[in-house]
mmCIF file with all atom_site columns, C-alpha atoms and ligand atoms in Angstrom:
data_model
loop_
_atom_site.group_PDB
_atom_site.id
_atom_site.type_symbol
_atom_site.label_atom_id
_atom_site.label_alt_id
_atom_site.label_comp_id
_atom_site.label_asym_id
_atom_site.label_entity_id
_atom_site.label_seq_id
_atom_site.pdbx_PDB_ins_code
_atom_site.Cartn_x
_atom_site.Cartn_y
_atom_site.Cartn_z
_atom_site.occupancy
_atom_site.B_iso_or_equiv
_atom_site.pdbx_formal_charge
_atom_site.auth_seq_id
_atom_site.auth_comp_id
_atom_site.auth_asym_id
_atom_site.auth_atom_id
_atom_site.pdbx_PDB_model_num
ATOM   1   C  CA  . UNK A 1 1   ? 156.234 -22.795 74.828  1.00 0.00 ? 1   UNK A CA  1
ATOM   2   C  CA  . UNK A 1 2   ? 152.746 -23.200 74.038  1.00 0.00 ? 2   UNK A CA  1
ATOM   3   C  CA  . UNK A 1 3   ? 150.639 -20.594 72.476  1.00 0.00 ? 3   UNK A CA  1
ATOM   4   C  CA  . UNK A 1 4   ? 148.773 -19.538 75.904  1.00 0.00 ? 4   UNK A CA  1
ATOM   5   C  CA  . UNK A 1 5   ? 151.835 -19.575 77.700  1.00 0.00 ? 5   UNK A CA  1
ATOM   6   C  CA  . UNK A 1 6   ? 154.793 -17.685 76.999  1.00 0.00 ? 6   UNK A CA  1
ATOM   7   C  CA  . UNK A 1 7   ? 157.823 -19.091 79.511  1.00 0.00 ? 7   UNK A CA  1
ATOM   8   C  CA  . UNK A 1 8   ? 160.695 -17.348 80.208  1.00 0.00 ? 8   UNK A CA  1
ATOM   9   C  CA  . UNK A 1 9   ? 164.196 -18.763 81.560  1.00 0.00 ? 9   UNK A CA  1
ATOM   10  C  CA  . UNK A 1 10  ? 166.103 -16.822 83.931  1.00 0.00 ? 10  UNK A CA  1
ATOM   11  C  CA  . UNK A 1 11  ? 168.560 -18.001 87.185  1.00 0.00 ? 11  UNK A CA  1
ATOM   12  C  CA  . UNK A 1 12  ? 170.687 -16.156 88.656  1.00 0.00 ? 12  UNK A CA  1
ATOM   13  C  CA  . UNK A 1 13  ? 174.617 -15.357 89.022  1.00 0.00 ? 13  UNK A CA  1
ATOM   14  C  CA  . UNK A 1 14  ? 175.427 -13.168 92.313  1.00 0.00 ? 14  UNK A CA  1
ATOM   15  C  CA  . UNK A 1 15  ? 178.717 -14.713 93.688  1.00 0.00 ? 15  UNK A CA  1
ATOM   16  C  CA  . UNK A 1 16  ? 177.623 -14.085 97.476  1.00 0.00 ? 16  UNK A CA  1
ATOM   17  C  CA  . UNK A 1 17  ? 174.243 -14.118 98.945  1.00 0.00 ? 17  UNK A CA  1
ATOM   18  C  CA  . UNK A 1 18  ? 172.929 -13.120 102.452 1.00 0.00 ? 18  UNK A CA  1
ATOM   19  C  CA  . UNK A 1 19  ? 171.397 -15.835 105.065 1.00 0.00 ? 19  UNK A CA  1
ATOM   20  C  CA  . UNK A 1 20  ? 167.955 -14.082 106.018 1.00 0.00 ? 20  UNK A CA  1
ATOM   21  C  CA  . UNK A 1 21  ? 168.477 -15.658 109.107 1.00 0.00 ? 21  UNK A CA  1
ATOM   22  C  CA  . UNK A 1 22  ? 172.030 -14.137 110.568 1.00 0.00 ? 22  UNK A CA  1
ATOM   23  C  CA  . UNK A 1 23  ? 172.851 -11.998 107.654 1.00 0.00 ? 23  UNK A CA  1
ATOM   24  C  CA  . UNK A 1 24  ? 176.342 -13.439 107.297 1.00 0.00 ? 24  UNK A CA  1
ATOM   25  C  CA  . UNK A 1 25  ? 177.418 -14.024 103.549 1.00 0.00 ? 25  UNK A CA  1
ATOM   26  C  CA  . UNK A 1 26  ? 177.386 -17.353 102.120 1.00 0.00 ? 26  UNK A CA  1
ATOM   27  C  CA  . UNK A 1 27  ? 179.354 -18.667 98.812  1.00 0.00 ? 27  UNK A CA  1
ATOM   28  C  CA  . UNK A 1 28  ? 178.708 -21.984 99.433  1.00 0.00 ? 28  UNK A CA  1
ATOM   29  C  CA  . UNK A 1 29  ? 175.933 -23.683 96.780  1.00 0.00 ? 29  UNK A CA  1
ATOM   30  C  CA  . UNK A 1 30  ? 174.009 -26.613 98.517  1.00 0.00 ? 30  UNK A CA  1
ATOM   31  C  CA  . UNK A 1 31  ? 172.025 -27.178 95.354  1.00 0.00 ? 31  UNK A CA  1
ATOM   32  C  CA  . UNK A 1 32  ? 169.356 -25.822 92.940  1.00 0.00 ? 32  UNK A CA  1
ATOM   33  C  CA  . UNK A 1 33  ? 166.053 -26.237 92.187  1.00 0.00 ? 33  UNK A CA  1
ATOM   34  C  CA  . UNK A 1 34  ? 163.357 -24.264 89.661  1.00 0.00 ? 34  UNK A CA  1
ATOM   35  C  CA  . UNK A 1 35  ? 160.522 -22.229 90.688  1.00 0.00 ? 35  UNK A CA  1
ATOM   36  C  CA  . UNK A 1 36  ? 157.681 -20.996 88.432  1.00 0.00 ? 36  UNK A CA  1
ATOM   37  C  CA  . UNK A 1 37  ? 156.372 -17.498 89.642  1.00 0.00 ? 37  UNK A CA  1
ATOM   38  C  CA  . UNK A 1 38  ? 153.675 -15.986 87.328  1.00 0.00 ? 38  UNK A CA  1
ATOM   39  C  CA  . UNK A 1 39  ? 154.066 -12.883 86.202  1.00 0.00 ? 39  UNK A CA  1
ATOM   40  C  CA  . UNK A 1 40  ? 151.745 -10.348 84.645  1.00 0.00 ? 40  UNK A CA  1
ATOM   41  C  CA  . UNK A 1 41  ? 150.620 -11.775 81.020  1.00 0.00 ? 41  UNK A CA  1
ATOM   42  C  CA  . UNK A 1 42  ? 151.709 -10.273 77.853  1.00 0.00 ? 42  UNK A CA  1
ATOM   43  C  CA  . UNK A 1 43  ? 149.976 -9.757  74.598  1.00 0.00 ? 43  UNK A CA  1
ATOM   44  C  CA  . UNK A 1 44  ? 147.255 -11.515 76.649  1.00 0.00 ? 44  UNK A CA  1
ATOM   45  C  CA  . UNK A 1 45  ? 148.977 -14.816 77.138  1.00 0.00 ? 45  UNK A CA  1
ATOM   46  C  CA  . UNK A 1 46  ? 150.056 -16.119 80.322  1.00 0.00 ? 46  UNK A CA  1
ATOM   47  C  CA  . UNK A 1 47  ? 153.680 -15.546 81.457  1.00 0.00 ? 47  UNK A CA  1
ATOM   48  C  CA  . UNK A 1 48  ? 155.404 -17.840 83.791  1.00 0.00 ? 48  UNK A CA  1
ATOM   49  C  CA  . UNK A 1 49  ? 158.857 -17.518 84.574  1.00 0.00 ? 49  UNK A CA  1
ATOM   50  C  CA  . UNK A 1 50  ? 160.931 -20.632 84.780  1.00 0.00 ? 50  UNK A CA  1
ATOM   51  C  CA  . UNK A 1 51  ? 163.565 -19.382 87.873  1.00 0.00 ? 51  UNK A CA  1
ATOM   52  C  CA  . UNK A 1 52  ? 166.292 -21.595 89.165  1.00 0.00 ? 52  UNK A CA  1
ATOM   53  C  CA  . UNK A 1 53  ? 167.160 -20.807 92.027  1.00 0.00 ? 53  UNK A CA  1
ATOM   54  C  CA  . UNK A 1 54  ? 170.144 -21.426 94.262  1.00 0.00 ? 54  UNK A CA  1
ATOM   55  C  CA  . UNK A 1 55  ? 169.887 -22.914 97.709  1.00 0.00 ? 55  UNK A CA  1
ATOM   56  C  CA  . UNK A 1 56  ? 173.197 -21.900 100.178 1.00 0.00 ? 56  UNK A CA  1
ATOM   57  C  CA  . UNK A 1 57  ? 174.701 -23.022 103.081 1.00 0.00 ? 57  UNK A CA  1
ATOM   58  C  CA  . UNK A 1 58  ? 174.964 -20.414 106.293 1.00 0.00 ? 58  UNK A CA  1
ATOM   59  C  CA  . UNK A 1 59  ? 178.756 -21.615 107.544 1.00 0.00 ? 59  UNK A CA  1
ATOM   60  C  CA  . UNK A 1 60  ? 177.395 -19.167 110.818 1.00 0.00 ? 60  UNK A CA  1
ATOM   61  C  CA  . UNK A 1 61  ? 177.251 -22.138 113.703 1.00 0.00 ? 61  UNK A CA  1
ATOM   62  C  CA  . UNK A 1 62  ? 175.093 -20.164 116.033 1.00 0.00 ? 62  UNK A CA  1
ATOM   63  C  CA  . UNK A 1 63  ? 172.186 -19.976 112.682 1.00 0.00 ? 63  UNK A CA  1
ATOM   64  C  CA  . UNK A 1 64  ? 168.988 -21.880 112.756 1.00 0.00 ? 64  UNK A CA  1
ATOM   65  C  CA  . UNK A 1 65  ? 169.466 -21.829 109.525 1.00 0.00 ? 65  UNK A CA  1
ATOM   66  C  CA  . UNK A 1 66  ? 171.637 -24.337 107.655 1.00 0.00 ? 66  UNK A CA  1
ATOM   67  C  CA  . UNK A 1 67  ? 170.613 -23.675 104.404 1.00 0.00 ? 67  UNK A CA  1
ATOM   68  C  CA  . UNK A 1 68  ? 169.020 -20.707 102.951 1.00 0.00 ? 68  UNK A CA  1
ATOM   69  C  CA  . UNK A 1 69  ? 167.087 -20.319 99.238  1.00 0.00 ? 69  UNK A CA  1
ATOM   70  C  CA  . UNK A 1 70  ? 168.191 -17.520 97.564  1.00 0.00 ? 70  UNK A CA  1
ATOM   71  C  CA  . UNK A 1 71  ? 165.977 -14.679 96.398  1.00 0.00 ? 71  UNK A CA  1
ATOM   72  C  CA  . UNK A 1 72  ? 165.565 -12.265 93.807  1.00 0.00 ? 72  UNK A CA  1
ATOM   73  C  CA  . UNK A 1 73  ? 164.398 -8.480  95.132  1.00 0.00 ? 73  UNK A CA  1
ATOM   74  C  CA  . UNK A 1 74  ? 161.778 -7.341  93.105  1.00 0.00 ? 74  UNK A CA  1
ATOM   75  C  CA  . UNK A 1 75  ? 161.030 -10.349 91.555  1.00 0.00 ? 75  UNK A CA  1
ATOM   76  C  CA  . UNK A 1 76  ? 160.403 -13.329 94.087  1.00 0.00 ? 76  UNK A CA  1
ATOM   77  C  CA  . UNK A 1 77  ? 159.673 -13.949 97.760  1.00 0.00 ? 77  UNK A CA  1
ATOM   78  C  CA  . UNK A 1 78  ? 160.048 -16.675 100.287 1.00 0.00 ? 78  UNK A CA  1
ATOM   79  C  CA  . UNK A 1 79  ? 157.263 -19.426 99.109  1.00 0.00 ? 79  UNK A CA  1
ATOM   80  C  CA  . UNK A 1 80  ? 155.695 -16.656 96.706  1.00 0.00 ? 80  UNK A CA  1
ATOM   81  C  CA  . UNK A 1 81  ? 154.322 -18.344 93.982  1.00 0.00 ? 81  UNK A CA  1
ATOM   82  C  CA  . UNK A 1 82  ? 154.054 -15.009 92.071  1.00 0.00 ? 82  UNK A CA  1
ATOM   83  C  CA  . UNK A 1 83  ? 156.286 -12.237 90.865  1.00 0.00 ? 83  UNK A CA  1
ATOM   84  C  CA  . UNK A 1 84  ? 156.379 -9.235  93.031  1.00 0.00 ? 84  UNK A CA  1
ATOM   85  C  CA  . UNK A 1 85  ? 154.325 -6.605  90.099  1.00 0.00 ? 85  UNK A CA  1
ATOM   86  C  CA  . UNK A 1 86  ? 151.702 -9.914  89.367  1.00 0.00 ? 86  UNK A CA  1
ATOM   87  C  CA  . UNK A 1 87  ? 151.410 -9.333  93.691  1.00 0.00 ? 87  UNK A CA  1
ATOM   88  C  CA  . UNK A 1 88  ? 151.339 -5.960  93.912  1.00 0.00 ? 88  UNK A CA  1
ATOM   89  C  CA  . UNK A 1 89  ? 149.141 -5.764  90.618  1.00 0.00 ? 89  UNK A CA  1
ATOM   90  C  CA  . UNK A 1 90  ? 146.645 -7.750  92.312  1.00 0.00 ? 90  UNK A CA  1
ATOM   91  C  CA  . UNK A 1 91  ? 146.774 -6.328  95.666  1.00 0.00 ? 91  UNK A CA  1
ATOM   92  C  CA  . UNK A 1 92  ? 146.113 -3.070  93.586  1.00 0.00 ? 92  UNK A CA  1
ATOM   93  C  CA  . UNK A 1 93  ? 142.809 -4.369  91.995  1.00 0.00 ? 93  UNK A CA  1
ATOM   94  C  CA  . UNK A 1 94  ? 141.757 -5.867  95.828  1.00 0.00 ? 94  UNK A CA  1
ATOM   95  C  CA  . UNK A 1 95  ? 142.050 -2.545  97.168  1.00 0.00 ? 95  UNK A CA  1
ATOM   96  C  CA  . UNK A 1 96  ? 140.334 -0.741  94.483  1.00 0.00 ? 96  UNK A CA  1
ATOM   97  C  CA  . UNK A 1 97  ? 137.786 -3.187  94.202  1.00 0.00 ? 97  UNK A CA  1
ATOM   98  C  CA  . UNK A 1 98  ? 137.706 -5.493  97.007  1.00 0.00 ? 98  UNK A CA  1
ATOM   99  C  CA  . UNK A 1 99  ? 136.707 -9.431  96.755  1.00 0.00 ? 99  UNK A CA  1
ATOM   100 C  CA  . UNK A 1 100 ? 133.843 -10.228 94.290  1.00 0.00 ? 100 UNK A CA  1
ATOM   101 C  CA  . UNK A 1 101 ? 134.176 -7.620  91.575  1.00 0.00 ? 101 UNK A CA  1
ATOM   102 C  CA  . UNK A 1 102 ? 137.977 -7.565  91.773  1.00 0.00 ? 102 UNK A CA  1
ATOM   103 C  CA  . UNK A 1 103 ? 138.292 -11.201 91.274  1.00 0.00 ? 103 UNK A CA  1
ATOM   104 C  CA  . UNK A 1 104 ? 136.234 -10.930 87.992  1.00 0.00 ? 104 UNK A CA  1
ATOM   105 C  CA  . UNK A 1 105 ? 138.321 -8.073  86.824  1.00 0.00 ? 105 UNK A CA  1
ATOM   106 C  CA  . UNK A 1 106 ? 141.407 -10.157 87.338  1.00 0.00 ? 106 UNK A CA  1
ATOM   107 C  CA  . UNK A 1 107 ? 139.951 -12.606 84.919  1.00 0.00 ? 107 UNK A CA  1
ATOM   108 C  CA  . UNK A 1 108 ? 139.875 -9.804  82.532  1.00 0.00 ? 108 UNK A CA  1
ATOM   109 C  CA  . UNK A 1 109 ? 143.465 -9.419  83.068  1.00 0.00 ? 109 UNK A CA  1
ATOM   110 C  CA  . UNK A 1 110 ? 144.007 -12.745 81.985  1.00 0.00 ? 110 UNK A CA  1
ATOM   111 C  CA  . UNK A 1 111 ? 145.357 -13.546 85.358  1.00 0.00 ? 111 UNK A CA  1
ATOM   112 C  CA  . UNK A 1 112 ? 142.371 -14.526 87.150  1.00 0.00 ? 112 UNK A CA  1
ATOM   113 C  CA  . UNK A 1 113 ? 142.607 -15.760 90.886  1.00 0.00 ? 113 UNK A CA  1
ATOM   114 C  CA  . UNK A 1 114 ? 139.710 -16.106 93.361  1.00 0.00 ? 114 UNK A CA  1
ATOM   115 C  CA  . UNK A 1 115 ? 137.951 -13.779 96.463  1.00 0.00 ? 115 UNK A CA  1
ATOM   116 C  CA  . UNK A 1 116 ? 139.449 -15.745 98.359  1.00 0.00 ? 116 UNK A CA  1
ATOM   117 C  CA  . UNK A 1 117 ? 143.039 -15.172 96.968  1.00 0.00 ? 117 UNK A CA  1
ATOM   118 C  CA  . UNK A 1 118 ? 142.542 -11.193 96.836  1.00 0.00 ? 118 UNK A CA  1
ATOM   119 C  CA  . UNK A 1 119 ? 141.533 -10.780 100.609 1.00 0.00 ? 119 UNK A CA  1
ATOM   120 C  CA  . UNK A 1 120 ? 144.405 -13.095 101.644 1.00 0.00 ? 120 UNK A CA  1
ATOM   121 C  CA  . UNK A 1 121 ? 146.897 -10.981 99.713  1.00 0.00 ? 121 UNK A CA  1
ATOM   122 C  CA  . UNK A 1 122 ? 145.497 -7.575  100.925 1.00 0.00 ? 122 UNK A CA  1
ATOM   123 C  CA  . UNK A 1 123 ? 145.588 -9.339  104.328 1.00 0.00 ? 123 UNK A CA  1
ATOM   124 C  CA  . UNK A 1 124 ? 149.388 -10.003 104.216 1.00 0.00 ? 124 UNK A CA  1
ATOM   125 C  CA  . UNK A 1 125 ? 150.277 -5.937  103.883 1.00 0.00 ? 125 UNK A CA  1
ATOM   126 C  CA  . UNK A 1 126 ? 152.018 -4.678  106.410 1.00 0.00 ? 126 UNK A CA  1
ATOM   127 C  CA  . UNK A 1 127 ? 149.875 -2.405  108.695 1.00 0.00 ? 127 UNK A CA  1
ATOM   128 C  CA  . UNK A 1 128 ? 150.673 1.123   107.653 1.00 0.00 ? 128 UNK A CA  1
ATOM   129 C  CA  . UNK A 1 129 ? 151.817 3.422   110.261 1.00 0.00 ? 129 UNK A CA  1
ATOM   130 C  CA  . UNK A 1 130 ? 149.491 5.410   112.281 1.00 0.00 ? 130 UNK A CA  1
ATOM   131 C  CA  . UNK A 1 131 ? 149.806 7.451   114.780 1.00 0.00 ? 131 UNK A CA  1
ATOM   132 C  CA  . UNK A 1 132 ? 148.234 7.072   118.214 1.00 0.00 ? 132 UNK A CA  1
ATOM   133 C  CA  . UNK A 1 133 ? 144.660 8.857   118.267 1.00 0.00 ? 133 UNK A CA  1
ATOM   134 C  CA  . UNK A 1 134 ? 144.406 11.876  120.702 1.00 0.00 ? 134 UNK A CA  1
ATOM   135 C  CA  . UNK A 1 135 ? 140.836 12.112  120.845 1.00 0.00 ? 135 UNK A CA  1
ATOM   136 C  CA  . UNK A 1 136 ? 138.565 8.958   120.490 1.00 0.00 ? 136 UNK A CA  1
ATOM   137 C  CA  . UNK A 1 137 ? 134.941 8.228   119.768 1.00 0.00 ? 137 UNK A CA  1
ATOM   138 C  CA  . UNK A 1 138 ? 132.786 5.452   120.485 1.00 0.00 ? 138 UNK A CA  1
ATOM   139 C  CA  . UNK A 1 139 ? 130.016 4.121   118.606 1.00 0.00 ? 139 UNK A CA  1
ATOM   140 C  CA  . UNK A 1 140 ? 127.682 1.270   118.031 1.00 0.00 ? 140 UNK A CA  1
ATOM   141 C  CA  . UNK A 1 141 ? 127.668 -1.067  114.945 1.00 0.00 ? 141 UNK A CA  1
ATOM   142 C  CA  . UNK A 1 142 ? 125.183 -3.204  113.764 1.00 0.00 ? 142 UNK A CA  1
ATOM   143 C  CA  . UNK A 1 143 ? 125.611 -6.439  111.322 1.00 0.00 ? 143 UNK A CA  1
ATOM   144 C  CA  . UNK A 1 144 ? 122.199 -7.111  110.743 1.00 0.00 ? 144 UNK A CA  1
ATOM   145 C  CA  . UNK A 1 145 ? 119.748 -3.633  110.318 1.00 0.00 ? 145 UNK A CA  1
ATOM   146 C  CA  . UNK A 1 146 ? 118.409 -2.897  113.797 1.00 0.00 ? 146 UNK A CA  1
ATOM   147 C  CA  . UNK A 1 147 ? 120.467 -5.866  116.317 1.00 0.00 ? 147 UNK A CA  1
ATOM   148 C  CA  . UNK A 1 148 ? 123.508 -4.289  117.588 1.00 0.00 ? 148 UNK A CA  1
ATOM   149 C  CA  . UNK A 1 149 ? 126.574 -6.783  118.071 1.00 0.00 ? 149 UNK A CA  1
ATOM   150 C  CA  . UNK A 1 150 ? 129.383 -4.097  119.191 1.00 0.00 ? 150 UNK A CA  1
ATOM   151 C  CA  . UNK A 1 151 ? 131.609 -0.542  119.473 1.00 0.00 ? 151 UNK A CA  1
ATOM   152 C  CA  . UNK A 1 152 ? 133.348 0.739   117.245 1.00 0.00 ? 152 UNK A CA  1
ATOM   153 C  CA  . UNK A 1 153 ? 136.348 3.316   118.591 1.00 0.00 ? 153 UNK A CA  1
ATOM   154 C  CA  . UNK A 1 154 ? 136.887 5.981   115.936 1.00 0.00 ? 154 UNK A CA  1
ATOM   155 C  CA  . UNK A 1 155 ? 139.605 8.272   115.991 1.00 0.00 ? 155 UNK A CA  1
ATOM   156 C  CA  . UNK A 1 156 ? 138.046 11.447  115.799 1.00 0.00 ? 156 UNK A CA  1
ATOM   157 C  CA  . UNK A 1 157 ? 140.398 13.867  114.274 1.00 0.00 ? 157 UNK A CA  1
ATOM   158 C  CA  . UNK A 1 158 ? 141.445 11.503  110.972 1.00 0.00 ? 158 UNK A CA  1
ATOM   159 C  CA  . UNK A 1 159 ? 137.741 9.509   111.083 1.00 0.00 ? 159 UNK A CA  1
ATOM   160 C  CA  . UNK A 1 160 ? 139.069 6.491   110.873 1.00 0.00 ? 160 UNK A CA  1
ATOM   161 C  CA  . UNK A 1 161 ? 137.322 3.166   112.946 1.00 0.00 ? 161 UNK A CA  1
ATOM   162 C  CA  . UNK A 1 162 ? 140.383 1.928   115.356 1.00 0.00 ? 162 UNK A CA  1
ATOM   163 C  CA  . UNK A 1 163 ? 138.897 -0.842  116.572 1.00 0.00 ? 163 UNK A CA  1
ATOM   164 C  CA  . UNK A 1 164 ? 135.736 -2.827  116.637 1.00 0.00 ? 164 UNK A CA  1
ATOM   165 C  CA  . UNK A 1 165 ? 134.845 -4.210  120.367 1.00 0.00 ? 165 UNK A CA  1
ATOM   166 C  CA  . UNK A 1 166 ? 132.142 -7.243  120.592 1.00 0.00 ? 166 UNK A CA  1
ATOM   167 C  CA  . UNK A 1 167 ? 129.271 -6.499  122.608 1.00 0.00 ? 167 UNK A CA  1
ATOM   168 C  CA  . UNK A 1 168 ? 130.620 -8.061  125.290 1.00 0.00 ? 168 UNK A CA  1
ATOM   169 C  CA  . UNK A 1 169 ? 133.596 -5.652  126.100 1.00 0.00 ? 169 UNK A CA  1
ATOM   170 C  CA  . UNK A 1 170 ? 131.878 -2.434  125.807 1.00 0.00 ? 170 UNK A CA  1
ATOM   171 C  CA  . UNK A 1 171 ? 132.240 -2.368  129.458 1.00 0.00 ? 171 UNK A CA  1
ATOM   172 C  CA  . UNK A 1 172 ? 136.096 -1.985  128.976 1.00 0.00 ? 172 UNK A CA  1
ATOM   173 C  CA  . UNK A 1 173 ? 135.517 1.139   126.690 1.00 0.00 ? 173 UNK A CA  1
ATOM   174 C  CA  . UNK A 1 174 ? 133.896 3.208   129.055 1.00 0.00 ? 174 UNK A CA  1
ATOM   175 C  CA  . UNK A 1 175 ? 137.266 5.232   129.649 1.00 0.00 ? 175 UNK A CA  1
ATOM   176 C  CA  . UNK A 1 176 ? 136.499 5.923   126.178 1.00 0.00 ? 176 UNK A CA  1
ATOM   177 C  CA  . UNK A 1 177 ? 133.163 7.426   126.043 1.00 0.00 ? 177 UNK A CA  1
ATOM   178 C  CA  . UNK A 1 178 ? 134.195 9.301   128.861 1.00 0.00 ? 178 UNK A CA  1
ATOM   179 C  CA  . UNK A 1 179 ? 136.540 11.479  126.283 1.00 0.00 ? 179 UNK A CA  1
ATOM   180 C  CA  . UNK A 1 180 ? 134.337 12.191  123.850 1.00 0.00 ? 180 UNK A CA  1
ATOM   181 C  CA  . UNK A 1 181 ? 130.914 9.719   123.289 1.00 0.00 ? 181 UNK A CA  1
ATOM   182 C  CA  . UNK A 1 182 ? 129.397 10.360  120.201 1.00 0.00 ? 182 UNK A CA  1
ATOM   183 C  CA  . UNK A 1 183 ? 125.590 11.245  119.775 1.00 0.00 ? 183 UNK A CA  1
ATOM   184 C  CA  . UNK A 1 184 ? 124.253 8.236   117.972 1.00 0.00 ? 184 UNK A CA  1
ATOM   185 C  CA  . UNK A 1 185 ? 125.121 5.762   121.028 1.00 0.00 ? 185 UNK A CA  1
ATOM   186 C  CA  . UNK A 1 186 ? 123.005 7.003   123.053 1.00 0.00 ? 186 UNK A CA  1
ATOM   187 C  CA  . UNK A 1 187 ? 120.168 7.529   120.582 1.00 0.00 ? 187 UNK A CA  1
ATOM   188 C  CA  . UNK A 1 188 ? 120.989 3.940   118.959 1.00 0.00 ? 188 UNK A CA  1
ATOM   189 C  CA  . UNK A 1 189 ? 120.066 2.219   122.350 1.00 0.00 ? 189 UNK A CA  1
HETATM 190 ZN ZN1 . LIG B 2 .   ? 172.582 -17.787 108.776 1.00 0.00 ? 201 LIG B ZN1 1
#
């Protein structure tokens, strides 16, 4: 242990573990290996957790997979190089603050990762569910003030954008407009 970095030793000891592949249980240990997942820091030093983890082989002949890594709900996922609250801390501070400012504030947290890093984990959420819009608006949007490069499709009853058309396919949205075209298209052209 240094004095940034406090590490802490943990492995695991369930008897059985699911393939992820067939589902069939598996108590036969290929091997073992350590991972280091960060995990949120603690009287602001860094915290990495030193996991060995336990690598199985699915006896299931019809399963691509042969061998299987083990993992730990809650704390780990497949090729996660964080724990699951250092993820969902983060993902927390990219939604509330998006790329540039959020990356800065994770350097405040002591765990500091890049734009870069914060967009690709808010990327990897799961699309929440939504239901199907009943009524649908169409609108222009512009990138650059005044030069219009495509339609947006907005649901009308939650005002939420649906999805964003480039120029090009407008045509295909006319079904669209035809339910309910919003004002500014016409006066935006
Ligand atoms: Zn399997």
């Amino acid at each position: 242990m240094s004095d940034t970095v406090v590490r802490v030793e943990a492995r695991t000891n369930a008897g059985r573990v699911a393939c992820p592949g067939c589902g069939c249980w598996s108590m036969r240990i290929h091997g073992s290996y350590l991972r280091f997942p960060r995990d949120l820091p603690t009287a602001g030093k860094l915290v990495v957790v030193s996991l060995r983890v336990r690598r199985f082989v699915c006896a299931e002949e019809s399963c691509e997979r042969k061998t299987f890594a083990e993992q730990v709900p809650g704390l780990t996922r497949r090729f996660g190089r964080r724990t699951e609250r250092l993820r969902s801390t983060l993902v927390s501070v990219g939604l509330a603050l998006a790329g540039r400012a959020g990356a800065r504030m994770t350097g405040a947290f002591k765990v500091p990762v890049s734009r870069n890093t914060l967009l690709r984990l808010i990327a990897s959420l799961p699309d929440p569910a939504v239901a199907a819009p009943r009524v649908v608006g169409v609108d222009e949007y512009a990138q650059r003030k005044g030069r219009v490069h495509g339609t947006v499709l907005v649901d009308v009853e939650t005002r939420r954008p649906v999805d964003l058309l480039p120029d090009r396919e407008r045509e295909g949205s006319a079904s669209f407009a035809a339910i309910e075209p919003s004002r500014s298209m016409n006066s935006l052209r």
